[in-house]
Amino acid sequence: MRPRAIRATLLAACISASLAHAEDGAMPAPGNVLNPAPVNPSTAGRWMDEEGMGTRIPAARSPIGRLYNMPLDAGGEAPARDVPGWINSAYIEFGLVRSSGTGTRGIPGYLDFDSGIYLNTYALTAEKPSEARFFEATGGAAGRDDQFHHVQFGRYNDWKVTAWFDGSPMALTSNYRSLWGGTGTSSLNLSTLTPGGGANAAATQTAIQNALAATPPGELDIVRRRAGVRLDSHLSTSWRMFASFVDDKRDGARPFGMVFGGGGGGGNFEAPQSIDYETQDFVAGVQFAGERNSFNLRASASFFRNGIDTMTVQNPLFVTLNGTNGLSPSLFTQGRFDLPPDNEAFNVKGEYAHAFPEFYRANLTATAALGSMRQDDKFIAPTQLALTGGTVAAGGASLANVWNTPDALSRQSADARIDTRLADVGLAMKPASALDVRAKLRYYETRNHTEYFACNPLTGQWGRLLNDGSGLSIVTANTTPGANPAGTSANAYNTASCSLAAVMAMNLAPVAGNIPIASIPFDYRQTLGSVSADYRVGRASSVNASLEREVMRRDFRERDETTEDRMKLGYVDRGTIEGAMRISYEYDKRGGSDYNTNPYAAFTSAGFGPAPAVNTQSMATWFKSIEQFRSFDLADRTQNIVNGRVDYSIVQNLDGAISFQVKDAMFPAEFGRTGRLRANSATLDVSYQSGSNAVMYGFYTRQWSNMGQRGVHPNGCVVGQTYYFFSDGRVANANTGATAPATPPGTTLVGTQPVTAGNWETACASAAATSPLFPESRAWEVNSHDDNDVLGLGIKYDFGRMKLDASFTRMLGRTRIGYKYNAAALGMTPLQEGLASRGLSDLTFSQNILTASLLAPIDRNISVRLLFRQEIGKIRDWHYDGVTANPVPANNTAFLDGGPVDYRDTLVGIFFQVRTP
Amino acid sequence: MKWTATLLLAAVALMAPGLAAAIPPEATYVGEKTCIKCHDVEAKHFGHTQHAKAFRQNPRNELEGRVCEACHGPGSLHAQRGNEKKREYLVGFTRDWGTPLDEQNAVCMSCHKGGQRMHWQGSAHDTAKLGCSDCHNAMARFSANGLLRAASVSETCQTCHAQQRADFRKRSHMPVPEGKMSCADCHNPHGSTTKTLLKADSVNEVCYACHAEFRGPMLWEHAPVRENCMNCHAAHGSNHDKLLVAARPYMCQQCHVSPALHAGQFFRGDQSARSQLSGGTPNPRMINRSCQNCHVQVHGSNHPSGARFQR
């Protein structure tokens, strides 16, 4: 048999020899801020090899024309196969670091910057070539929050075990003044303040201000620790298997919040959330690769456990109650969260590929997957308080001891489940030597089986307690005269013993139309079909085109179905210039079924009975949105996207590249996300190689984008009222038939609109010049414009005795938010208008990172390295304007996170690199 | 007629793929030692790679035992004096050598097909005419694992994906520059069933790999959260806190109107904590965490009273 034929046969029988990495359950060898690339045991601490790759200096180019990096000196030849025994090597870089600066980590801060002894990196290897056995251990930052370790051992081309550990600290704020002890636990107790507030709201506000003034700012952070182990093994020439386990733990705290009272809130403060998460993932699979067939089967199980599934927080505020009578604000000394529940997820996925070389070199792929996400946490009682003496304001039903027990719930545990299914089929063919065609069909669905009715079996009440009982959202029968038969009790629904059918059979109008009475099992089904073709027009150039249609069907959203058609044209040229050009244009158009602004009626009190369109009744709660409003994820949209990239070899050792993206999306809706959304990015890259003594690179990226939205500040929609619209945008109202409100000076009356039992739905649903609920004069507009500039420079230079490796990154980001509004229409005072007209300060971010190290070899096995790293950051975020000076700007509200602070962190270090001969 | 034939031939030549640099059938294997006589520097670096160790120490078949020639093809013709620069006598993986991209990739895929490369054909990178050796360099151990062209997955990807490189430097970003994750934690660059080369079947399933606390399902779900995390979050980096795509409260107001309550109200600059010092009326929706000051469990709540995500 001729060698070429032998080769073809053996190649066809060759297995997938690459042992998996960065794949299911495995994490690429980790690093940290000082070592963002995983430690390479062959080249750790070494400089570029002056011999390069041998045949070319600078290095050769990849197929698209980019210069390959200069290889690092690997320290000589690898051991030959016939060398007996184990061959070991060790490398360590350790030393001292000293950090200085503001003492606050950059936000988010991922680096453990503490001064002291620092084991920066290490690499241990052992190899027994005669048996193809190997062992490698690498890592760094030992003992620190951001440490990382990676171990691999096994037998080449046979089996391998990988184990790794990674720590990742994340500072979320360094400007948080805590009022509690016990942060990070399930119980936060006020350190000095009285739970439930003082004598009144004003006194409480003063007490909190004083407590905060005496509290220094501190840090809230989370540390993530992940560890994993994975086995990869060839089972035969065609089969291999893998199995892995990953344990992921997170501990710490983050800024959170808490509110008391009813709709709109009766007091809020920035409590910290305690984090004690653990996720354990198990993954296993088999793979087959044959001459014509390939097959993957993968199964996974993931278990999330929350070590703090409920968190009780003592309340420092004197809150405002809502919807209840007979209770004192001081009763609400604490509140309780039900934090993310324990959950499990399972998935089985099979992939199959079959080649038909004799049929236009076709290749068929098919994928199927089944998944399930579940949780069955036991529910907690809506409140821990007895609420003795408390009654529902409407109807007077007692609240005492009927909500502080899980018996107050329609079920005791969640029994929540979402199943997923995936089916994906693709066929690729080569009908002509220069033509490739491909077709694909994908179906993905989620099925939500979760069901919960918010009804208290002890009382028959629908709805829920709010915020531990400081507020109520209970569905009562409407007692507005005329809404229901005379004598109808507000508590009429309670007699139905939580039977929804019985409630609806009563045909009684509810007090409001927007009270949730059942959970909504959102799910969706995605069908995606595409055809594409790629035609070679030259030796190294091709044009490609694709058509794609995506249909999304959703349950219980504003649109049952959206359809998006996408057309893409592309051109790739790797031969015309010394480099490569790629450009593509994509046009997308999304539309769909009719938009229903309130698809949730069946899950709210609106479904209990007719709307109570009687005089004095506000109908606002029967509307969820403006008729012309479109949620952006469902809205019609057309989109144009141009992507381009040119890689060019300027001269033999100098590369340049220009890349860009222009995205222009049009949202035609009148309200919601509106107008053109533009997002553009352009980058210039330059890289230079002068052999092993000098490598330089630089890049600059400019990005700019803008987004617009419109809304209407709602007014009112009360049956029996007539609304008067004035030329300056103001809206007033009076009882229909009564004396009209006075026309404000300097204005004229431009229109009126009465609201009646017969016209409230049409009169109030849409935004219009004379809409009582959504008058256009109260429309507002917000535009957000982002600008970003990133500059990166890097140099590696060999001075002979010393070697410099330095990089600098500068980032400037700015978001400008502007708005338009009618102050008169919104009833703003001159003071408010004056303050609002200044707008919002720009949200800005700047960051400079300079890293430089000087490497000086002492002898063949020992080197000393000096390290300097400085990171300077400034963040200005208008959300935090004035918070540090004014953390309690009103009664019943306390903001404890002063926001990001400027930081300057400098790290200097001296390291010794020691390696075995 | 002659011109017609010439034009037709020219057209066919244009239409045809580049001439495959097929190694002539008379080429034979010469063995690694012959290669090393000239390519000792390459061999020095190559020896530290996984390919070299696997092929030299535990070849699974005769072809792997050929080491260099397992990928480059039988080298007897290339090794003859005077033939060193003749492209058709060897399979090369650099631009200058000129081996057609299809043939280069076919060599790699002859062993590395299946597995996570099952969906390579027609994938974004395949359509962009990337060769395996655009991202990988099997001739030296540049990276700890994966035989990448650069020291890390992220550095390799950012050779082309400059926009994402800039995104990772924004105020809030995935910890890629910090070495705590890489592009391959979310993407499979070799192809997947999704258009954006995600490792899992949907965006959310990718996110749940690190953020399992949001997986639920929750008793009270937030529709855009359940469908796609990227409705609210940017995938790589953002000027806003928490990788949000827009500033709160305005981001929330792109879906929420709540005519009877406050979601649709106009929130403005006189409502900050600073403005209160000048007589303004503060509004928690314009301060600190904005809507999430109260609606803290924005990803969904399991509390029986959590329909509005406050507990």
mmCIF file of C-alpha atoms in Angstrom, chain A residues 707-828:
data_model
loop_
_atom_site.group_PDB
_atom_site.id
_atom_site.type_symbol
_atom_site.label_atom_id
_atom_site.label_comp_id
_atom_site.label_asym_id
_atom_site.label_seq_id
_atom_site.Cartn_x
_atom_site.Cartn_y
_atom_site.Cartn_z
ATOM 1 C CA MET A 707 -30.139 54.381 23.601
ATOM 2 C CA GLY A 708 -33.439 56.193 23.926
ATOM 3 C CA GLN A 709 -36.667 55.533 25.724
ATOM 4 C CA ARG A 710 -39.976 57.277 26.380
ATOM 5 C CA GLY A 711 -42.581 56.932 29.048
ATOM 6 C CA VAL A 712 -45.518 58.820 30.478
ATOM 7 C CA HIS A 713 -45.788 59.904 34.069
ATOM 8 C CA PRO A 714 -49.243 58.449 34.860
ATOM 9 C CA ASN A 715 -52.057 60.741 35.934
ATOM 10 C CA GLY A 716 -55.397 59.255 36.901
ATOM 11 C CA CYS A 717 -58.448 57.520 35.601
ATOM 12 C CA VAL A 718 -61.343 57.936 38.009
ATOM 13 C CA VAL A 719 -64.858 57.191 36.865
ATOM 14 C CA GLY A 720 -67.084 60.198 37.318
ATOM 15 C CA GLN A 721 -64.269 62.679 36.866
ATOM 16 C CA THR A 722 -63.676 65.014 33.969
ATOM 17 C CA TYR A 723 -60.127 65.833 33.106
ATOM 18 C CA TYR A 724 -59.084 69.277 31.905
ATOM 19 C CA PHE A 725 -56.005 69.759 29.746
ATOM 20 C CA PHE A 726 -54.250 73.094 29.605
ATOM 21 C CA SER A 727 -51.895 74.568 27.091
ATOM 22 C CA ASP A 728 -48.852 74.342 29.337
ATOM 23 C CA GLY A 729 -49.396 70.625 29.820
ATOM 24 C CA ARG A 730 -51.076 70.749 33.163
ATOM 25 C CA VAL A 731 -53.951 68.398 33.818
ATOM 26 C CA ALA A 732 -56.627 68.954 36.423
ATOM 27 C CA ASN A 733 -59.823 67.110 37.218
ATOM 28 C CA ALA A 734 -63.146 67.646 38.873
ATOM 29 C CA ASN A 735 -66.355 65.746 39.379
ATOM 30 C CA THR A 736 -68.154 65.512 36.100
ATOM 31 C CA GLY A 737 -70.814 68.180 36.031
ATOM 32 C CA ALA A 738 -69.232 70.198 38.809
ATOM 33 C CA THR A 739 -67.502 73.515 38.411
ATOM 34 C CA ALA A 740 -64.444 73.174 36.220
ATOM 35 C CA PRO A 741 -61.050 73.822 37.769
ATOM 36 C CA ALA A 742 -59.690 77.305 37.245
ATOM 37 C CA THR A 743 -57.509 77.745 34.199
ATOM 38 C CA PRO A 744 -53.968 78.405 35.376
ATOM 39 C CA PRO A 745 -52.770 81.924 34.575
ATOM 40 C CA GLY A 746 -51.130 82.246 31.204
ATOM 41 C CA THR A 747 -52.688 79.104 29.844
ATOM 42 C CA THR A 748 -55.733 78.135 27.907
ATOM 43 C CA LEU A 749 -57.938 75.107 28.092
ATOM 44 C CA VAL A 750 -57.161 72.859 25.147
ATOM 45 C CA GLY A 751 -59.362 69.875 25.843
ATOM 46 C CA THR A 752 -61.461 67.895 28.248
ATOM 47 C CA GLN A 753 -62.159 64.215 28.696
ATOM 48 C CA PRO A 754 -64.767 62.764 31.007
ATOM 49 C CA VAL A 755 -64.262 59.247 32.328
ATOM 50 C CA THR A 756 -67.397 57.171 32.543
ATOM 51 C CA ALA A 757 -68.326 53.611 33.248
ATOM 52 C CA GLY A 758 -68.736 53.131 29.540
ATOM 53 C CA ASN A 759 -65.563 54.738 28.214
ATOM 54 C CA TRP A 760 -62.829 54.279 30.836
ATOM 55 C CA GLU A 761 -61.073 51.528 28.930
ATOM 56 C CA THR A 762 -60.758 53.478 25.709
ATOM 57 C CA ALA A 763 -60.303 56.893 27.253
ATOM 58 C CA CYS A 764 -57.471 55.838 29.548
ATOM 59 C CA ALA A 765 -55.653 53.028 27.754
ATOM 60 C CA SER A 766 -53.538 55.004 25.322
ATOM 61 C CA ALA A 767 -51.252 57.963 25.523
ATOM 62 C CA ALA A 768 -52.964 60.893 23.882
ATOM 63 C CA ALA A 769 -53.289 64.634 24.174
ATOM 64 C CA THR A 770 -56.448 64.219 26.247
ATOM 65 C CA SER A 771 -55.815 60.883 27.906
ATOM 66 C CA PRO A 772 -56.705 61.110 31.592
ATOM 67 C CA LEU A 773 -54.246 58.391 32.575
ATOM 68 C CA PHE A 774 -51.450 58.898 30.041
ATOM 69 C CA PRO A 775 -51.605 62.515 28.879
ATOM 70 C CA GLU A 776 -48.892 63.210 26.341
ATOM 71 C CA SER A 777 -47.957 66.400 28.125
ATOM 72 C CA ARG A 778 -46.603 64.210 30.906
ATOM 73 C CA ALA A 779 -44.446 62.187 28.536
ATOM 74 C CA TRP A 780 -40.778 62.044 29.355
ATOM 75 C CA GLU A 781 -37.812 61.031 27.351
ATOM 76 C CA VAL A 782 -34.438 59.714 28.457
ATOM 77 C CA ASN A 783 -31.387 59.319 26.264
ATOM 78 C CA SER A 784 -28.267 57.542 27.328
ATOM 79 C CA HIS A 785 -25.024 58.006 25.478
ATOM 80 C CA ASP A 786 -21.937 55.928 26.172
ATOM 81 C CA ASP A 787 -18.382 56.755 25.194
ATOM 82 C CA ASN A 788 -15.436 54.524 25.878
ATOM 83 C CA ASP A 789 -11.771 54.734 25.036
ATOM 84 C CA VAL A 790 -9.286 52.005 25.790
ATOM 85 C CA LEU A 791 -5.592 52.310 25.151
ATOM 86 C CA GLY A 792 -3.207 49.424 25.639
ATOM 87 C CA LEU A 793 0.576 49.397 25.263
ATOM 88 C CA GLY A 794 3.052 46.682 25.967
ATOM 89 C CA ILE A 795 6.736 46.078 25.572
ATOM 90 C CA LYS A 796 9.155 43.280 26.212
ATOM 91 C CA TYR A 797 12.731 44.410 25.786
ATOM 92 C CA ASP A 798 16.012 42.688 26.427
ATOM 93 C CA PHE A 799 18.671 45.096 27.585
ATOM 94 C CA GLY A 800 21.133 42.260 27.800
ATOM 95 C CA ARG A 801 21.670 41.921 31.496
ATOM 96 C CA MET A 802 18.178 43.020 32.343
ATOM 97 C CA LYS A 803 14.903 42.291 30.660
ATOM 98 C CA LEU A 804 11.899 44.568 30.811
ATOM 99 C CA ASP A 805 8.287 43.435 30.546
ATOM 100 C CA ALA A 806 5.810 46.261 30.872
ATOM 101 C CA SER A 807 2.241 46.996 29.959
ATOM 102 C CA PHE A 808 -0.076 49.922 30.369
ATOM 103 C CA THR A 809 -3.825 50.070 29.983
ATOM 104 C CA ARG A 810 -5.911 53.182 30.160
ATOM 105 C CA MET A 811 -9.658 53.099 30.142
ATOM 106 C CA LEU A 812 -12.023 56.043 29.978
ATOM 107 C CA GLY A 813 -15.732 55.517 30.117
ATOM 108 C CA ARG A 814 -18.522 58.039 30.217
ATOM 109 C CA THR A 815 -22.270 57.709 30.180
ATOM 110 C CA ARG A 816 -24.277 60.851 29.664
ATOM 111 C CA ILE A 817 -27.931 60.700 30.462
ATOM 112 C CA GLY A 818 -30.192 63.457 29.323
ATOM 113 C CA TYR A 819 -33.893 63.810 29.683
ATOM 114 C CA LYS A 820 -36.802 65.861 28.469
ATOM 115 C CA TYR A 821 -39.966 66.542 30.369
ATOM 116 C CA ASN A 822 -42.654 69.139 30.915
ATOM 117 C CA ALA A 823 -42.221 70.550 34.399
ATOM 118 C CA ALA A 824 -45.609 72.231 34.470
ATOM 119 C CA ALA A 825 -47.371 69.057 33.407
ATOM 120 C CA LEU A 826 -45.599 67.152 36.163
ATOM 121 C CA GLY A 827 -46.568 69.717 38.750
ATOM 122 C CA MET A 828 -43.000 70.472 39.653
#
